[in-house]
mmCIF file of C-alpha atoms in Angstrom:
data_model
loop_
_atom_site.group_PDB
_atom_site.id
_atom_site.type_symbol
_atom_site.label_atom_id
_atom_site.label_comp_id
_atom_site.label_asym_id
_atom_site.label_seq_id
_atom_site.Cartn_x
_atom_site.Cartn_y
_atom_site.Cartn_z
ATOM 1 C CA MET A 1 63.561 174.539 213.352
ATOM 2 C CA GLU A 2 60.683 176.678 212.707
ATOM 3 C CA ILE A 3 61.964 177.077 208.957
ATOM 4 C CA GLU A 4 62.279 173.202 208.010
ATOM 5 C CA ILE A 5 59.076 172.201 209.532
ATOM 6 C CA LYS A 6 57.696 175.112 207.524
ATOM 7 C CA LYS A 7 59.068 174.029 204.355
ATOM 8 C CA LEU A 8 57.895 170.629 204.712
ATOM 9 C CA ASN A 9 54.623 171.551 205.352
ATOM 10 C CA ASN A 10 54.823 173.979 202.633
ATOM 11 C CA SER A 11 55.716 170.759 200.218
ATOM 12 C CA VAL A 12 53.048 168.268 202.084
ATOM 13 C CA LEU A 13 50.508 170.722 201.024
ATOM 14 C CA LEU A 14 52.021 171.022 197.235
ATOM 15 C CA GLY A 15 52.135 167.404 197.305
ATOM 16 C CA ILE A 16 48.402 167.049 198.578
ATOM 17 C CA GLY A 17 47.111 170.065 195.822
ATOM 18 C CA LEU A 18 48.408 168.362 193.351
ATOM 19 C CA ILE A 19 47.507 165.043 193.536
ATOM 20 C CA LEU A 20 43.893 166.743 194.285
ATOM 21 C CA LEU A 21 44.646 168.252 190.764
ATOM 22 C CA SER A 22 45.319 164.838 189.174
ATOM 23 C CA LEU A 23 42.046 163.447 190.642
ATOM 24 C CA THR A 24 39.816 166.456 189.328
ATOM 25 C CA PHE A 25 41.694 165.813 185.712
ATOM 26 C CA TYR A 26 41.283 162.235 185.520
ATOM 27 C CA GLY A 27 37.411 162.847 187.104
ATOM 28 C CA ILE A 28 36.773 165.158 184.328
ATOM 29 C CA GLN A 29 37.940 162.766 181.750
ATOM 30 C CA PHE A 30 35.415 160.160 182.958
ATOM 31 C CA LEU A 31 32.519 162.480 182.996
ATOM 32 C CA VAL A 32 32.660 163.793 179.337
ATOM 33 C CA PHE A 33 33.733 160.449 178.193
ATOM 34 C CA ASN A 34 31.942 158.179 179.920
ATOM 35 C CA ASP A 35 34.182 155.110 179.827
ATOM 36 C CA SER A 36 35.657 154.276 183.487
ATOM 37 C CA LYS A 37 37.681 150.972 181.863
ATOM 38 C CA THR A 38 39.733 153.690 179.291
ATOM 39 C CA THR A 39 40.548 156.230 182.411
ATOM 40 C CA VAL A 40 41.493 153.161 184.697
ATOM 41 C CA PHE A 41 43.914 151.804 181.520
ATOM 42 C CA TYR A 42 45.724 155.277 181.088
ATOM 43 C CA PHE A 43 45.380 156.028 185.076
ATOM 44 C CA PHE A 44 47.904 152.422 185.725
ATOM 45 C CA GLN A 45 49.553 153.116 182.386
ATOM 46 C CA ASP A 46 50.653 156.396 184.381
ATOM 47 C CA ILE A 47 51.749 154.763 187.241
ATOM 48 C CA ALA A 48 53.582 152.034 185.791
ATOM 49 C CA PHE A 49 55.593 154.559 184.360
ATOM 50 C CA VAL A 50 56.708 156.491 187.735
ATOM 51 C CA PRO A 51 59.650 153.747 188.666
ATOM 52 C CA ILE A 52 61.374 154.599 184.799
ATOM 53 C CA ASN A 53 60.600 158.466 185.544
ATOM 54 C CA VAL A 54 62.168 158.476 188.813
ATOM 55 C CA PHE A 55 64.659 156.185 187.480
ATOM 56 C CA LEU A 56 65.434 158.849 184.987
ATOM 57 C CA VAL A 57 65.197 161.851 186.813
ATOM 58 C CA SER A 58 67.051 160.243 190.199
ATOM 59 C CA VAL A 59 69.390 158.361 189.053
ATOM 60 C CA VAL A 60 70.420 159.392 184.611
ATOM 61 C CA LEU A 61 69.823 163.159 184.896
ATOM 62 C CA ASP A 62 71.636 163.783 189.064
ATOM 63 C CA GLN A 63 74.864 161.449 187.045
ATOM 64 C CA ILE A 64 74.597 164.141 184.456
ATOM 65 C CA ILE A 65 74.249 166.762 186.130
ATOM 66 C CA SER A 66 76.643 166.088 189.128
ATOM 67 C CA LYS A 67 79.193 165.431 186.631
ATOM 68 C CA ARG A 68 79.274 168.822 184.935
ATOM 69 C CA GLU A 69 78.970 170.625 188.412
ATOM 70 C CA LYS A 70 82.079 168.378 188.851
ATOM 71 C CA GLN A 71 83.784 169.475 185.985
ATOM 72 C CA GLU A 72 82.960 172.823 186.373
ATOM 73 C CA LYS A 73 84.903 172.754 190.482
ATOM 74 C CA LEU A 74 87.394 171.646 188.973
ATOM 75 C CA ARG A 75 87.563 174.411 186.460
ATOM 76 C CA LYS A 76 87.208 176.625 189.082
ATOM 77 C CA ILE A 77 89.801 175.085 191.678
ATOM 78 C CA ASN A 78 92.322 174.912 188.880
ATOM 79 C CA ILE A 79 91.857 178.885 187.940
ATOM 80 C CA VAL A 80 92.580 179.195 191.375
ATOM 81 C CA ILE A 81 95.855 177.057 191.604
ATOM 82 C CA SER A 82 96.960 178.666 188.513
ATOM 83 C CA ALA A 83 96.395 182.107 190.289
ATOM 84 C CA PHE A 84 98.442 180.615 193.220
ATOM 85 C CA PHE A 85 101.648 180.027 191.137
ATOM 86 C CA ASN A 86 101.248 183.238 188.802
ATOM 87 C CA GLU A 87 101.211 185.126 192.284
ATOM 88 C CA ILE A 88 103.084 183.308 194.478
ATOM 89 C CA GLY A 89 103.817 180.071 194.083
ATOM 90 C CA THR A 90 106.973 180.036 191.174
ATOM 91 C CA PRO A 91 108.977 182.521 193.326
ATOM 92 C CA LEU A 92 108.106 181.325 196.592
ATOM 93 C CA ILE A 93 109.926 177.730 194.971
ATOM 94 C CA LYS A 94 112.662 179.951 194.041
ATOM 95 C CA LEU A 95 112.759 181.714 198.163
ATOM 96 C CA LEU A 96 112.242 178.301 199.834
ATOM 97 C CA ALA A 97 114.641 176.594 197.706
ATOM 98 C CA GLN A 98 117.732 178.485 198.853
ATOM 99 C CA TYR A 99 117.464 176.818 202.035
ATOM 100 C CA ASN A 100 117.362 173.887 200.788
ATOM 101 C CA LEU A 101 121.146 172.545 200.390
ATOM 102 C CA ASN A 102 120.773 169.491 197.938
ATOM 103 C CA PHE A 103 118.684 171.375 195.739
ATOM 104 C CA HIS A 104 120.592 171.294 192.900
ATOM 105 C CA ASP A 105 120.421 167.561 193.130
ATOM 106 C CA LEU A 106 117.194 167.753 192.858
ATOM 107 C CA LYS A 107 117.100 170.483 189.864
ATOM 108 C CA ALA A 108 119.467 167.815 188.178
ATOM 109 C CA LYS A 109 116.138 165.285 188.483
ATOM 110 C CA ILE A 110 113.704 167.440 187.262
ATOM 111 C CA CYS A 111 112.914 167.977 183.577
ATOM 112 C CA ILE A 112 110.258 169.820 183.048
ATOM 113 C CA LYS A 113 110.572 170.916 179.085
ATOM 114 C CA SER A 114 107.604 171.821 176.458
ATOM 115 C CA ASP A 115 108.006 168.206 174.898
ATOM 116 C CA CYS A 116 106.908 166.588 178.446
ATOM 117 C CA ILE A 117 104.047 164.018 178.347
ATOM 118 C CA GLY A 118 101.789 162.281 180.907
ATOM 119 C CA GLU A 119 104.768 159.866 181.928
ATOM 120 C CA ASP A 120 106.958 162.390 182.512
ATOM 121 C CA PHE A 121 105.030 164.005 185.065
ATOM 122 C CA ASP A 122 103.788 160.665 186.897
ATOM 123 C CA ARG A 123 107.784 160.421 187.196
ATOM 124 C CA THR A 124 108.616 164.050 188.450
ATOM 125 C CA LEU A 125 106.356 163.418 190.875
ATOM 126 C CA LYS A 126 108.045 160.210 192.544
ATOM 127 C CA ILE A 127 111.338 161.968 192.320
ATOM 128 C CA VAL A 128 109.298 164.548 194.768
ATOM 129 C CA GLU A 129 107.988 162.233 197.233
ATOM 130 C CA SER A 130 111.321 160.168 197.296
ATOM 131 C CA PHE A 131 113.814 162.751 197.752
ATOM 132 C CA GLU A 132 115.272 163.674 200.867
ATOM 133 C CA PHE A 133 115.070 167.709 201.170
ATOM 134 C CA ASP A 134 117.888 168.690 202.872
ATOM 135 C CA VAL A 135 116.869 172.391 204.985
ATOM 136 C CA ASP A 136 118.866 174.425 206.933
ATOM 137 C CA SER A 137 117.174 177.329 207.693
ATOM 138 C CA ARG A 138 120.790 179.116 209.143
ATOM 139 C CA ILE A 139 122.355 179.408 205.511
ATOM 140 C CA MET A 140 119.986 182.567 204.183
ATOM 141 C CA ASP A 141 118.505 185.599 206.228
ATOM 142 C CA LEU A 142 114.865 184.399 207.386
ATOM 143 C CA THR A 143 114.041 188.329 207.309
ATOM 144 C CA VAL A 144 114.051 187.739 203.561
ATOM 145 C CA LEU A 145 111.497 184.710 203.977
ATOM 146 C CA LYS A 146 109.444 186.584 206.592
ATOM 147 C CA GLU A 147 109.386 189.920 203.639
ATOM 148 C CA PHE A 148 108.546 188.255 201.000
ATOM 149 C CA MET A 149 105.790 185.979 203.140
ATOM 150 C CA HIS A 150 104.041 189.265 204.624
ATOM 151 C CA THR A 151 104.115 190.860 201.203
ATOM 152 C CA HIS A 152 101.356 188.213 199.878
ATOM 153 C CA LYS A 153 99.878 187.282 203.531
ATOM 154 C CA SER A 154 96.452 188.909 202.489
ATOM 155 C CA TYR A 155 96.535 186.313 198.901
ATOM 156 C CA ILE A 156 96.916 183.423 201.412
ATOM 157 C CA LEU A 157 94.624 184.375 204.001
ATOM 158 C CA GLY A 158 92.070 185.113 200.825
ATOM 159 C CA MET A 159 92.569 181.763 199.273
ATOM 160 C CA PHE A 160 91.336 180.050 202.291
ATOM 161 C CA GLU A 161 88.180 181.505 202.071
ATOM 162 C CA ASN A 162 87.646 180.562 198.810
ATOM 163 C CA PRO A 163 85.137 177.497 198.774
ATOM 164 C CA ASN A 164 86.191 175.367 196.140
ATOM 165 C CA LEU A 165 89.546 174.555 197.598
ATOM 166 C CA LEU A 166 87.261 172.683 200.033
ATOM 167 C CA GLU A 167 87.254 169.955 196.972
ATOM 168 C CA HIS A 168 91.109 169.547 196.757
ATOM 169 C CA ASP A 169 92.238 168.970 200.334
ATOM 170 C CA ALA A 170 96.179 168.508 199.115
ATOM 171 C CA PHE A 171 96.566 172.096 197.861
ATOM 172 C CA THR A 172 94.775 173.107 200.911
ATOM 173 C CA ASP A 173 97.153 171.422 203.335
ATOM 174 C CA MET A 174 100.025 173.137 200.807
ATOM 175 C CA LEU A 175 98.714 176.418 201.697
ATOM 176 C CA TRP A 176 98.749 175.416 205.313
ATOM 177 C CA ALA A 177 102.056 174.652 205.505
ATOM 178 C CA VAL A 178 102.715 177.790 203.821
ATOM 179 C CA PHE A 179 101.075 179.821 206.089
ATOM 180 C CA HIS A 180 102.380 178.163 209.212
ATOM 181 C CA VAL A 181 106.233 179.021 207.908
ATOM 182 C CA LEU A 182 104.859 182.331 207.701
ATOM 183 C CA ASP A 183 103.355 181.924 211.384
ATOM 184 C CA GLU A 184 106.044 180.503 212.982
ATOM 185 C CA LEU A 185 108.574 183.813 211.690
ATOM 186 C CA ASP A 186 105.155 186.025 213.450
ATOM 187 C CA SER A 187 105.749 184.333 216.235
ATOM 188 C CA ARG A 188 109.628 185.367 217.232
ATOM 189 C CA GLU A 189 110.590 189.031 218.102
ATOM 190 C CA SER A 190 113.701 188.269 216.289
ATOM 191 C CA LEU A 191 114.768 186.250 213.670
ATOM 192 C CA TYR A 192 118.822 186.749 214.621
ATOM 193 C CA GLY A 193 120.845 184.671 217.692
ATOM 194 C CA LEU A 194 117.871 182.097 217.763
ATOM 195 C CA PRO A 195 118.796 178.675 219.705
ATOM 196 C CA GLY A 196 119.340 175.735 217.998
ATOM 197 C CA ASN A 197 116.274 174.023 218.764
ATOM 198 C CA ASP A 198 113.796 177.180 217.114
ATOM 199 C CA MET A 199 116.071 176.808 214.080
ATOM 200 C CA GLU A 200 115.722 173.159 213.386
ATOM 201 C CA HIS A 201 111.813 173.587 213.853
ATOM 202 C CA LEU A 202 112.236 176.661 211.383
ATOM 203 C CA SER A 203 114.408 174.263 208.900
ATOM 204 C CA ASN A 204 111.384 171.176 209.355
ATOM 205 C CA ASP A 205 108.586 173.769 208.500
ATOM 206 C CA ILE A 206 110.653 174.977 205.042
ATOM 207 C CA LYS A 207 111.406 171.669 204.424
ATOM 208 C CA ARG A 208 107.500 170.667 204.456
ATOM 209 C CA ALA A 209 106.261 173.674 202.855
ATOM 210 C CA LEU A 210 108.801 173.262 199.844
ATOM 211 C CA LYS A 211 108.215 169.961 199.397
ATOM 212 C CA LEU A 212 104.344 170.425 199.456
ATOM 213 C CA VAL A 213 104.931 173.188 196.969
ATOM 214 C CA ILE A 214 107.061 171.636 194.330
ATOM 215 C CA THR A 215 104.646 168.457 194.162
ATOM 216 C CA GLU A 216 101.176 170.814 193.875
ATOM 217 C CA TRP A 217 103.406 172.610 191.474
ATOM 218 C CA VAL A 218 103.990 169.347 189.133
ATOM 219 C CA TYR A 219 100.336 168.140 189.352
ATOM 220 C CA TYR A 220 99.414 172.359 187.752
ATOM 221 C CA MET A 221 102.008 171.587 185.091
ATOM 222 C CA LYS A 222 100.813 168.525 184.311
ATOM 223 C CA HIS A 223 96.823 170.048 184.400
ATOM 224 C CA LEU A 224 98.744 172.911 182.138
ATOM 225 C CA LYS A 225 100.090 170.573 179.491
ATOM 226 C CA ALA A 226 96.873 168.356 179.428
ATOM 227 C CA GLU A 227 94.415 171.315 179.398
ATOM 228 C CA TYR A 228 95.882 174.642 178.261
ATOM 229 C CA PRO A 229 99.188 173.881 175.899
ATOM 230 C CA TYR A 230 99.265 177.819 175.293
ATOM 231 C CA LEU A 231 99.819 178.251 179.286
ATOM 232 C CA PHE A 232 102.038 175.474 179.899
ATOM 233 C CA ALA A 233 104.861 176.907 177.092
ATOM 234 C CA LEU A 234 104.466 180.041 179.313
ATOM 235 C CA ALA A 235 104.735 178.303 182.713
ATOM 236 C CA VAL A 236 107.983 176.153 181.226
ATOM 237 C CA ARG A 237 109.351 179.652 180.603
ATOM 238 C CA LYS A 238 109.097 180.392 184.506
ATOM 239 C CA ASN A 239 110.071 177.289 185.587
ATOM 240 C CA PRO A 240 111.789 177.602 188.251
ATOM 241 C CA PHE A 241 114.090 174.300 188.208
ATOM 242 C CA LEU A 242 114.890 174.956 184.327
ATOM 243 C CA GLU A 243 115.799 178.527 184.722
ATOM 244 C CA ASN A 244 117.866 178.160 187.751
ATOM 245 C CA ILE A 245 120.056 175.073 186.045
ATOM 246 C CA ASP A 246 120.335 177.378 182.660
ATOM 247 C CA ASN A 247 121.968 179.994 184.979
ATOM 248 C CA GLU A 248 124.322 178.115 186.617
ATOM 249 C CA GLN A 249 125.677 176.109 183.318
#
């Protein structure tokens, strides 16, 4: 509070000082040229320009700066998202998908290839949103998932500390869903012989995380296609859906 008052006092003193300096220059002008009419004329001319100057600085210039700052934040966010999918996101989709009984049906509907356009990504997002994931935590050893998550635990926690992600609620929600799966796995001393309600709870957690990770992955691929075609070409080769389909055929 004291610091804020001190800053306010400094601002007031600065304002008074600048006003006095301006009046001093006007006084010198009057003494040198002895022309009060011209001095008053330019004084009011300067005042008349103040509203325009305020508009240019506070509105136009502020919007330009804000736009650049927003673009810079988005660039940093996309770098973080790209790092996530390169480090953990893509293999996580493959791992979580093993608990999904009807994942093959989803793979058959998702087709993200090098020739995709914006409409293809939008259509894919709608498919993921409406798809009924059938996840069962019993069909795979949960210790495999737990070990994978623990390997990347510090990485996930580090992402929460990134201030740029505060501008991306959807991605942050996805991170929370992923971390919640690890938290649920850690909260149980053993993952063998769990009661039915525990397995059902874990199935729902995995389902939520899988859906959100896939959704953010599609947005990520759409961004790469639009902004970084050469990186998109590499990401397509790592496409967990395309790769798995090719392997099964």
